[in-house]
């Protein structure tokens, strides 16, 4: 029996309840390969790396100032499910939310895992770190989050800041930032410890899972942009691949919530949509296996994943439109045989599927895009 009505998903209730079948898992790995900008033929390599128990990386998951929405989003991932992730892909040795043990027992296990896996474990940080007044505004087991991070990060192979709070401060850092909420990368600045930011409030769990799969397979981190985000996920503006983009280009806007334009699915720019200045793949990857994301429910993107936009710019204020028109080469140059249709689809962002294939497959970063446009 199908697990849901999604047209994107062919998993069954049985396969999810009992963990994914080998065939389904291979499909997940092939899709992940394409999604990360690799050839589909890397699927078996990823699957092999991910299912070789000896290579499962230990993960220590620390929580700072946050709402736990990041863990919640991961709990709702089903390709692979959280069970597969925890049992087959990684060895989650410590997570305050998911630990079965508690108190001294959990803290002792964390210390033991760090000691035994120094230089090998991935440290996942969820939430910002308060630094004001010695960091007293976030404590776990009597110690500040600042102290725990500074002690743990130097022993990790890499640090993943999962969610906007950890990546750039997020909600806790909103003005006037009473606790001195600080992003993880700033605290670790100058230490040489590799940090990956996967922002979003909450972030898409598949951006995290793909980063982990990449690391497990290739023993290195994926290519990052200048804000330490994986380029395969954050290389494009939401606005580039939004299904409402043809309305933007044609000047058809919702003027008020509930007006005729809003009901007809027109562009949400005048309602404050920050898609034109937010780098993320929400419009192509979407959430929760049901093909939904904020803009297709009628809500403007508020830039939850973009530093300086989400929780900073007023919700109703118009976004800075970084690229007003499709790059001229896409609309004026004669299409190359076999490539023109999807390139144009990506340029005008009208067809999410075609655009996703181009955006992800070409793995262009923003700098590449700038070069193309100038
Ligand atoms: Fe922040 Fe995550 Fe937003 Fe919440 O833990 S990114 S407030 S979804 O939970 O850190
Ligand atoms: Fe989509 Fe927002 Fe851009 Fe309009 S402004 S096309 S709703 S991302
Ligand atoms: Fe956030 Fe905007 Fe995506 S609000 S979830 S970045 S559509």
Coordinates of C-alpha atoms and ligand atoms in Angstrom, one line a residue:
X1 CA 0.0 0.0 0.0
X2 CA 1.4 3.5 -0.9
X3 CA 2.4 5.5 2.1
X4 CA 0.9 8.7 0.9
X5 CA -0.7 10.4 -2.1
X6 CA 2.5 12.1 -3.3
X7 CA 3.3 11.7 -6.9
X8 CA 7.0 12.0 -6.0
X9 CA 7.1 9.0 -3.8
X10 CA 6.7 5.3 -4.5
X11 CA 7.5 4.0 -1.0
X12 CA 5.0 1.7 0.7
X13 CA 3.8 1.7 4.3
X14 CA 5.5 -1.7 4.7
X15 CA 8.9 -0.5 3.4
X16 CA 8.9 2.5 5.7
X17 CA 7.7 0.5 8.8
X18 CA 10.3 -2.2 8.2
X19 CA 13.1 0.1 7.0
X20 CA 13.8 0.7 3.3
X21 CA 14.3 -2.2 0.9
X22 CA 17.7 -2.6 -0.8
X23 CA 16.0 -1.6 -4.1
X24 CA 14.5 1.5 -2.6
X25 CA 17.7 2.4 -0.9
X26 CA 19.6 2.2 -4.2
X27 CA 17.0 4.5 -5.7
X28 CA 17.5 7.0 -2.8
X29 CA 21.3 6.9 -3.3
X30 CA 21.1 7.4 -7.1
X31 CA 18.7 10.3 -6.6
X32 CA 21.0 11.7 -3.9
X33 CA 23.9 11.5 -6.4
X34 CA 22.1 13.5 -9.0
X35 CA 20.9 15.9 -6.4
X36 CA 24.5 16.5 -5.3
X37 CA 25.5 17.3 -8.8
X38 CA 27.1 13.9 -9.4
X39 CA 26.3 11.3 -12.1
X40 CA 23.6 8.8 -11.3
X41 CA 26.2 6.1 -11.6
X42 CA 27.6 7.2 -8.2
X43 CA 24.4 5.7 -6.6
X44 CA 25.9 2.3 -6.0
X45 CA 29.2 3.8 -4.6
X46 CA 27.1 5.9 -2.2
X47 CA 25.0 2.9 -1.2
X48 CA 28.0 0.8 -0.6
X49 CA 29.7 3.4 1.5
X50 CA 26.6 4.1 3.4
X51 CA 25.8 0.5 4.2
X52 CA 29.3 -0.6 5.2
X53 CA 28.9 -0.7 9.0
X54 CA 32.7 -0.2 9.6
X55 CA 32.5 3.2 7.9
X56 CA 29.5 4.6 9.8
X57 CA 30.6 7.9 11.2
X58 CA 29.9 8.5 14.9
X59 CA 27.8 11.6 15.4
X60 CA 27.6 13.8 18.5
X61 CA 24.6 16.1 18.2
X62 CA 24.7 19.2 20.5
X63 CA 21.8 21.5 21.1
X64 CA 22.0 25.2 21.9
X65 CA 19.4 27.9 21.7
X66 CA 16.7 26.5 19.4
X67 CA 13.2 25.2 19.2
X68 CA 14.1 21.6 18.2
X69 CA 12.3 22.2 14.9
X70 CA 15.6 21.0 13.2
X71 CA 15.5 17.6 14.8
X72 CA 11.7 17.5 14.2
X73 CA 12.3 18.0 10.5
X74 CA 14.8 15.2 10.4
X75 CA 12.4 12.9 12.2
X76 CA 10.0 13.4 9.3
X77 CA 12.5 12.3 6.7
X78 CA 11.5 9.1 5.1
X79 CA 14.0 8.7 2.2
X80 CA 15.8 7.3 4.1
X81 CA 13.8 7.2 7.3
X82 CA 15.2 8.3 10.6
X83 CA 15.5 4.6 11.6
X84 CA 17.7 3.9 8.6
X85 CA 19.7 7.0 9.2
X86 CA 20.4 6.2 12.8
X87 CA 20.9 2.5 12.4
X88 CA 22.5 2.1 9.0
X89 CA 24.2 5.4 8.0
X90 CA 25.5 7.0 11.1
X91 CA 26.1 6.0 14.7
X92 CA 24.3 8.7 16.7
X93 CA 26.1 8.5 20.0
X94 CA 24.6 11.5 21.7
X95 CA 21.6 13.7 21.1
X96 CA 19.8 15.4 23.9
X97 CA 16.4 15.0 22.1
X98 CA 16.9 11.4 20.9
X99 CA 19.0 9.8 23.6
X100 CA 17.4 6.8 25.3
X101 CA 19.6 7.4 28.4
X102 CA 19.5 10.6 30.4
X103 CA 21.5 12.5 33.0
X104 CA 24.9 11.3 34.1
X105 CA 24.6 8.2 32.0
X106 CA 24.1 10.2 28.7
X107 CA 26.9 12.6 29.6
X108 CA 29.3 9.8 30.4
X109 CA 28.5 8.1 27.1
X110 CA 29.1 11.4 25.2
X111 CA 32.5 11.8 26.9
X112 CA 33.4 8.2 26.1
X113 CA 32.4 8.4 22.4
X114 CA 34.4 11.7 22.0
X115 CA 37.5 10.1 23.6
X116 CA 37.3 6.9 21.5
X117 CA 36.5 8.7 18.2
X118 CA 38.6 11.8 18.4
X119 CA 39.3 13.1 14.9
X120 CA 36.6 10.8 13.4
X121 CA 33.2 11.9 14.6
X122 CA 30.9 14.5 13.0
X123 CA 29.7 17.1 15.4
X124 CA 26.2 18.4 14.6
X125 CA 25.2 21.7 16.2
X126 CA 21.6 22.7 16.4
X127 CA 20.9 26.2 17.8
X128 CA 22.9 29.3 18.4
X129 CA 25.4 29.7 21.2
X130 CA 24.9 32.6 23.7
X131 CA 28.1 34.3 24.7
X132 CA 26.8 37.2 26.8
X133 CA 27.6 37.0 30.5
X134 CA 29.9 34.1 30.1
X135 CA 27.3 32.1 28.2
X136 CA 25.0 31.4 31.2
X137 CA 21.8 31.6 29.1
X138 CA 22.2 28.1 27.8
X139 CA 23.4 25.3 30.0
X140 CA 23.4 21.5 29.8
X141 CA 24.4 19.4 32.7
X142 CA 25.6 22.5 34.5
X143 CA 28.0 23.6 31.8
X144 CA 27.5 26.3 29.2
X145 CA 26.8 25.5 25.6
X146 CA 29.8 27.7 24.8
X147 CA 32.1 25.6 27.0
X148 CA 30.8 22.3 25.6
X149 CA 31.2 23.5 22.0
X150 CA 34.8 24.8 22.6
X151 CA 35.7 21.5 24.2
X152 CA 34.1 19.2 21.7
X153 CA 34.6 20.9 18.3
X154 CA 38.5 20.6 18.2
X155 CA 38.1 16.8 18.6
X156 CA 35.6 16.4 15.7
X157 CA 36.5 15.6 12.1
X158 CA 34.0 18.2 10.9
X159 CA 31.2 20.4 12.3
X160 CA 27.7 20.7 10.7
X161 CA 25.6 23.6 11.8
X162 CA 22.1 22.4 11.2
X163 CA 19.5 25.1 11.0
X164 CA 19.6 28.9 10.8
X165 CA 20.2 29.3 14.6
X166 CA 23.4 27.4 14.5
X167 CA 24.4 28.7 11.0
X168 CA 24.0 32.4 11.5
X169 CA 22.1 33.0 14.8
X170 CA 18.5 32.7 13.6
X171 CA 15.6 33.5 15.9
X172 CA 17.6 33.9 19.1
X173 CA 19.8 36.5 17.5
X174 CA 17.0 38.7 16.4
X175 CA 17.3 42.3 17.7
X176 CA 18.1 43.2 20.4
X177 CA 19.8 39.8 20.8
X178 CA 19.6 39.8 24.6
X179 CA 21.8 36.7 25.2
X180 CA 24.5 37.4 22.6
X181 CA 23.3 34.5 20.4
X182 CA 26.2 33.7 18.1
X183 CA 26.6 31.3 15.2
X184 CA 28.8 28.3 15.6
X185 CA 31.2 29.2 12.8
X186 CA 32.0 32.5 14.5
X187 CA 32.9 30.8 17.7
X188 CA 35.2 28.4 15.8
X189 CA 36.7 31.1 13.6
X190 CA 40.4 30.9 13.2
X191 CA 40.6 27.3 14.6
X192 CA 40.8 25.6 11.2
X193 CA 38.0 23.3 12.2
X194 CA 35.9 22.6 9.0
X195 CA 32.3 23.9 9.4
X196 CA 29.4 23.4 7.1
X197 CA 26.3 25.5 7.4
X198 CA 22.9 24.0 6.5
X199 CA 20.6 26.9 7.3
X200 CA 16.8 27.0 7.3
X201 CA 14.2 27.3 10.0
X202 CA 13.8 24.5 9.9
X203 CA 16.3 23.3 7.3
X204 CA 15.3 20.7 4.8
X205 CA 16.4 17.3 6.2
X206 CA 17.6 16.1 2.8
X207 CA 20.2 18.8 2.6
X208 CA 21.6 17.4 5.8
X209 CA 21.3 13.7 4.7
X210 CA 22.9 14.4 1.4
X211 CA 25.8 16.2 3.1
X212 CA 26.3 13.2 5.4
X213 CA 26.0 10.8 2.5
X214 CA 28.6 12.8 0.6
X215 CA 31.0 12.8 3.6
X216 CA 30.5 9.1 4.2
X217 CA 31.2 8.2 0.6
X218 CA 34.0 10.6 -0.3
X219 CA 35.5 11.2 3.1
X220 CA 35.4 14.9 2.5
X221 CA 32.9 17.7 2.7
X222 CA 31.0 18.8 -0.4
X223 CA 32.0 22.1 -2.2
X224 CA 30.9 25.0 -0.1
X225 CA 30.0 28.6 -1.0
X226 CA 31.3 31.8 0.7
X227 CA 28.7 31.3 3.5
X228 CA 29.9 27.7 4.1
X229 CA 26.8 26.2 2.6
X230 CA 26.9 23.2 0.3
X231 CA 26.6 24.6 -3.3
X232 CA 24.5 21.7 -4.4
X233 CA 21.7 22.9 -2.1
X234 CA 22.2 26.6 -1.8
X235 CA 23.7 27.5 -5.2
X236 CA 20.5 29.1 -6.6
X237 CA 17.9 31.7 -5.6
X238 CA 14.5 30.4 -4.6
X239 CA 13.1 32.9 -7.1
X240 CA 14.9 31.2 -10.0
X241 CA 12.9 28.0 -9.7
X242 CA 9.6 29.2 -8.3
X243 CA 6.4 28.0 -9.9
X244 CA 5.0 31.6 -9.5
X245 CA 7.9 33.1 -11.4
X246 CA 6.1 33.4 -14.8
X247 CA 3.6 35.7 -12.9
X248 CA 6.5 37.8 -11.6
X249 CA 7.9 38.2 -15.1
X250 CA 4.5 39.1 -16.4
X251 CA 3.8 41.6 -13.6
X252 CA 0.9 39.7 -12.1
X253 CA 1.0 40.0 -8.3
X254 CA -1.2 39.3 -5.3
X255 CA -1.7 42.7 -3.7
X256 CA -3.3 41.5 -0.5
X257 CA -3.7 38.2 1.3
X258 CA -7.0 36.7 0.0
X259 CA -7.5 39.0 -3.0
X260 CA -8.2 37.7 -6.5
X261 CA -4.5 37.6 -7.4
X262 CA -3.7 35.6 -4.3
X263 CA -6.4 33.1 -5.0
X264 CA -5.2 32.8 -8.6
X265 CA -1.7 31.9 -7.5
X266 CA 0.0 35.1 -8.7
X267 CA 3.4 36.1 -7.5
X268 CA 3.8 37.0 -3.8
X269 CA 6.5 39.6 -4.2
X270 CA 4.3 42.5 -3.1
X271 CA 3.3 40.5 0.1
X272 CA 7.0 40.5 1.1
X273 CA 8.3 37.3 -0.6
X274 CA 12.1 37.1 0.0
X275 CA 12.6 34.4 -2.7
X276 CA 14.5 36.9 -4.9
X277 CA 17.3 37.3 -2.3
X278 CA 17.3 33.9 -0.6
X279 CA 19.5 31.1 -1.7
X280 CA 17.9 27.7 -1.1
X281 CA 16.4 24.8 -2.9
X282 CA 12.9 24.8 -1.2
X283 CA 11.2 25.5 -4.6
X284 CA 12.7 22.4 -6.2
X285 CA 13.3 19.9 -3.3
X286 CA 10.2 20.8 -1.3
X287 CA 9.2 19.4 2.1
X288 CA 7.7 16.3 3.8
X289 CA 7.3 14.1 0.7
X290 CA 4.1 15.8 -0.2
X291 CA 5.6 18.3 -2.6
X292 CA 4.8 21.4 -0.5
X293 CA 6.8 24.5 0.4
X294 CA 5.8 27.9 1.8
X295 CA 5.1 29.7 -1.5
X296 CA 2.9 27.0 -2.9
X297 CA 0.7 27.2 0.2
X298 CA 0.2 30.9 -0.5
X299 CA 2.7 32.2 2.0
X300 CA 5.6 34.4 0.9
X301 CA 9.1 33.1 1.6
X302 CA 10.4 35.1 4.5
X303 CA 14.0 34.1 3.9
X304 CA 14.3 31.9 6.9
X305 CA 17.6 30.5 5.6
X306 CA 19.3 33.7 4.5
X307 CA 21.5 35.5 6.9
X308 CA 20.5 39.2 7.2
X309 CA 17.0 38.5 5.7
X310 CA 15.0 36.0 7.9
X311 CA 14.2 37.4 11.4
X312 CA 15.9 40.7 10.4
X313 CA 14.0 42.2 7.4
X314 CA 10.3 43.0 8.2
X315 CA 8.0 40.4 6.8
X316 CA 6.1 42.8 4.5
X317 CA 9.1 44.7 3.2
X318 CA 9.9 44.1 -0.5
X319 CA 12.9 41.9 -1.2
X320 CA 16.0 43.1 -3.0
X321 CA 15.6 41.5 -6.4
X322 CA 19.2 40.3 -7.2
X323 CA 18.4 39.3 -10.8
X324 CA 15.5 41.1 -12.4
X325 CA 15.3 39.3 -15.7
X326 CA 16.3 35.9 -16.9
X327 CA 20.0 36.0 -18.1
X328 CA 20.0 37.4 -21.6
X329 CA 21.9 34.4 -23.0
X330 CA 19.0 32.1 -22.1
X331 CA 16.4 34.0 -24.0
X332 CA 18.3 35.4 -26.9
X333 CA 20.9 32.8 -27.9
X334 CA 19.6 30.0 -30.2
X335 CA 19.1 26.9 -28.1
X336 CA 21.8 24.2 -28.3
X337 CA 20.5 21.0 -29.6
X338 CA 18.9 19.1 -26.8
X339 CA 19.7 21.7 -24.1
X340 CA 17.7 24.7 -25.0
X341 CA 14.4 23.7 -23.6
X342 CA 15.6 22.9 -20.1
X343 CA 18.0 25.9 -20.0
X344 CA 15.0 28.2 -20.8
X345 CA 12.9 26.4 -18.2
X346 CA 15.6 27.1 -15.6
X347 CA 15.9 30.7 -16.7
X348 CA 12.3 31.5 -16.3
X349 CA 11.7 29.1 -13.4
X350 CA 8.3 28.1 -14.7
X351 CA 8.8 24.3 -14.6
X352 CA 10.0 23.1 -11.2
X353 CA 11.1 19.7 -12.4
X354 CA 13.1 20.9 -15.5
X355 CA 14.6 23.7 -13.5
X356 CA 15.6 21.4 -10.7
X357 CA 17.4 19.1 -13.1
X358 CA 19.4 22.0 -14.5
X359 CA 20.0 23.8 -11.2
X360 CA 21.2 20.7 -9.4
X361 CA 22.8 18.9 -12.3
X362 CA 24.9 21.8 -13.4
X363 CA 26.0 22.5 -9.8
X364 CA 26.7 26.1 -10.6
X365 CA 27.6 28.3 -7.7
X366 CA 26.6 32.0 -7.5
X367 CA 30.0 33.0 -8.7
X368 CA 29.6 30.9 -11.8
X369 CA 26.2 32.5 -12.3
X370 CA 27.7 36.0 -12.0
X371 CA 30.3 35.2 -14.6
X372 CA 27.7 33.9 -17.0
X373 CA 25.6 37.0 -16.6
X374 CA 28.4 39.5 -17.0
Ligands
LIG1 FE1 16.5 27.3 15.0 FE2 16.4 24.5 15.1 FE3 14.5 27.3 13.6 FE4 13.9 25.8 15.4 O1 16.9 23.5 16.4 S1 16.6 27.0 12.9 S2 14.4 28.0 15.8 S3 13.3 25.4 13.3 O2 14.8 24.3 15.8 O3 17.5 25.9 15.6
LIG2 FE1 8.1 33.1 -6.3 FE2 8.4 34.9 -4.5 FE3 9.8 35.1 -6.7 FE4 7.2 35.6 -6.7 S1 8.9 36.8 -5.6 S2 8.3 34.4 -8.2 S3 6.5 34.1 -5.2 S4 10.0 33.4 -5.2
LIG3 FE1 12.4 29.3 4.5 FE2 11.7 30.6 2.3 FE3 12.3 28.1 2.2 S1 10.8 30.9 4.4 S2 11.6 27.3 4.1 S3 13.7 29.8 2.8 S4 10.7 29.2 1.1

